[in-house]
Short mmCIF file of C-alpha atoms in Angstrom, two decimals:
data_model
loop_
_atom_site.label_atom_id
_atom_site.label_comp_id
_atom_site.label_asym_id
_atom_site.label_seq_id
_atom_site.Cartn_x
_atom_site.Cartn_y
_atom_site.Cartn_z
CA MET A 24 -4.21 -9.37 -12.82
CA THR A 25 -6.28 -8.58 -9.75
CA GLN A 26 -6.87 -5.26 -8.05
CA LYS A 27 -6.92 -5.09 -4.27
CA LYS A 28 -6.34 -2.63 -1.47
CA VAL A 29 -3.00 -2.65 0.34
CA THR A 30 -4.84 -3.96 3.43
CA GLU A 31 -5.79 -7.06 1.41
CA MET A 32 -2.25 -7.88 0.25
CA GLU A 33 -0.55 -11.00 1.58
CA PHE A 34 2.96 -11.11 3.08
CA GLY A 35 5.55 -10.88 0.30
CA GLU A 36 2.97 -10.01 -2.36
CA THR A 37 3.87 -7.24 -4.78
CA GLY A 38 1.72 -4.91 -6.82
CA VAL A 39 1.69 -1.63 -8.72
CA VAL A 40 -0.36 1.30 -7.40
CA THR A 41 -3.26 1.95 -9.79
CA ALA A 42 -5.49 4.26 -7.73
CA LEU A 43 -5.38 6.51 -4.68
CA LEU A 44 -8.80 6.81 -3.08
CA GLY A 45 -7.84 9.34 -0.42
CA SER A 46 -5.87 12.53 -0.15
CA HIS A 47 -3.18 12.39 -2.79
CA HIS A 48 -1.11 14.87 -0.77
CA ASP A 49 -0.97 12.63 2.32
CA LEU A 50 -0.09 9.56 0.26
CA ASN A 51 2.49 11.45 -1.83
CA CYS A 52 4.17 12.56 1.40
CA LEU A 53 4.59 8.86 2.23
CA GLY A 54 6.08 8.22 -1.23
CA ILE A 55 3.00 6.37 -2.46
CA ARG A 56 2.05 7.38 -6.03
CA LYS A 57 0.37 5.79 -9.04
CA GLY A 58 2.78 3.50 -10.86
CA LYS A 59 4.92 2.72 -7.78
CA ARG A 60 5.67 -0.93 -7.09
CA LEU A 61 4.88 -2.00 -3.51
CA GLU A 62 5.77 -5.17 -1.64
CA MET A 63 3.93 -6.11 1.55
CA ILE A 64 6.42 -6.52 4.37
CA THR A 65 4.04 -6.94 7.31
CA LYS A 66 0.66 -5.87 8.63
CA GLN A 67 -0.95 -6.14 12.00
CA PRO A 68 -4.49 -7.50 11.60
CA ILE A 69 -6.40 -5.35 14.09
CA LYS A 70 -4.91 -1.88 14.51
CA GLY A 71 -2.09 -1.80 11.98
CA PRO A 72 0.24 -0.59 10.78
CA ALA A 73 0.81 -2.00 7.31
CA VAL A 74 4.45 -1.83 6.24
CA VAL A 75 5.28 -1.91 2.53
CA LEU A 76 8.52 -1.65 0.61
CA ALA A 77 8.14 1.13 -1.98
CA GLU A 78 11.10 0.95 -4.36
CA GLY A 79 13.60 0.25 -1.61
CA VAL A 80 12.04 2.41 1.12
CA GLU A 81 10.00 0.94 3.98
CA VAL A 82 6.75 2.85 4.49
CA ALA A 83 4.52 2.27 7.51
CA MET A 84 0.92 3.44 7.33
CA GLY A 85 -2.19 2.97 9.40
CA LEU A 86 -4.83 0.60 8.11
CA GLU A 87 -7.19 3.49 7.32
CA ILE A 88 -4.61 5.02 4.97
CA ALA A 89 -3.56 1.63 3.54
CA ALA A 90 -7.19 0.93 2.61
CA LEU A 91 -7.10 3.97 0.30
CA VAL A 92 -4.32 2.56 -1.88
CA VAL A 93 -5.37 0.21 -4.70
CA VAL A 94 -2.75 -2.02 -6.33
CA GLU A 95 -2.76 -4.46 -9.24
CA VAL A 96 -1.12 -7.74 -8.24
#
């Protein structure tokens, strides 16, 4: 298994959140928590956002926030 930031995930790639490097409150409000399975739906390469599927819910986040979420793929 490999660890990477959400911003490094490829389209369709899935992973489990292993670490939150930023404000846990902000990420929890988006439904992003340790142990959640995420699937990369789309990301815009320059200014974002990154859109992930978190257990059936689409979550859009800016690239700065997405870079704070570490997943194991």
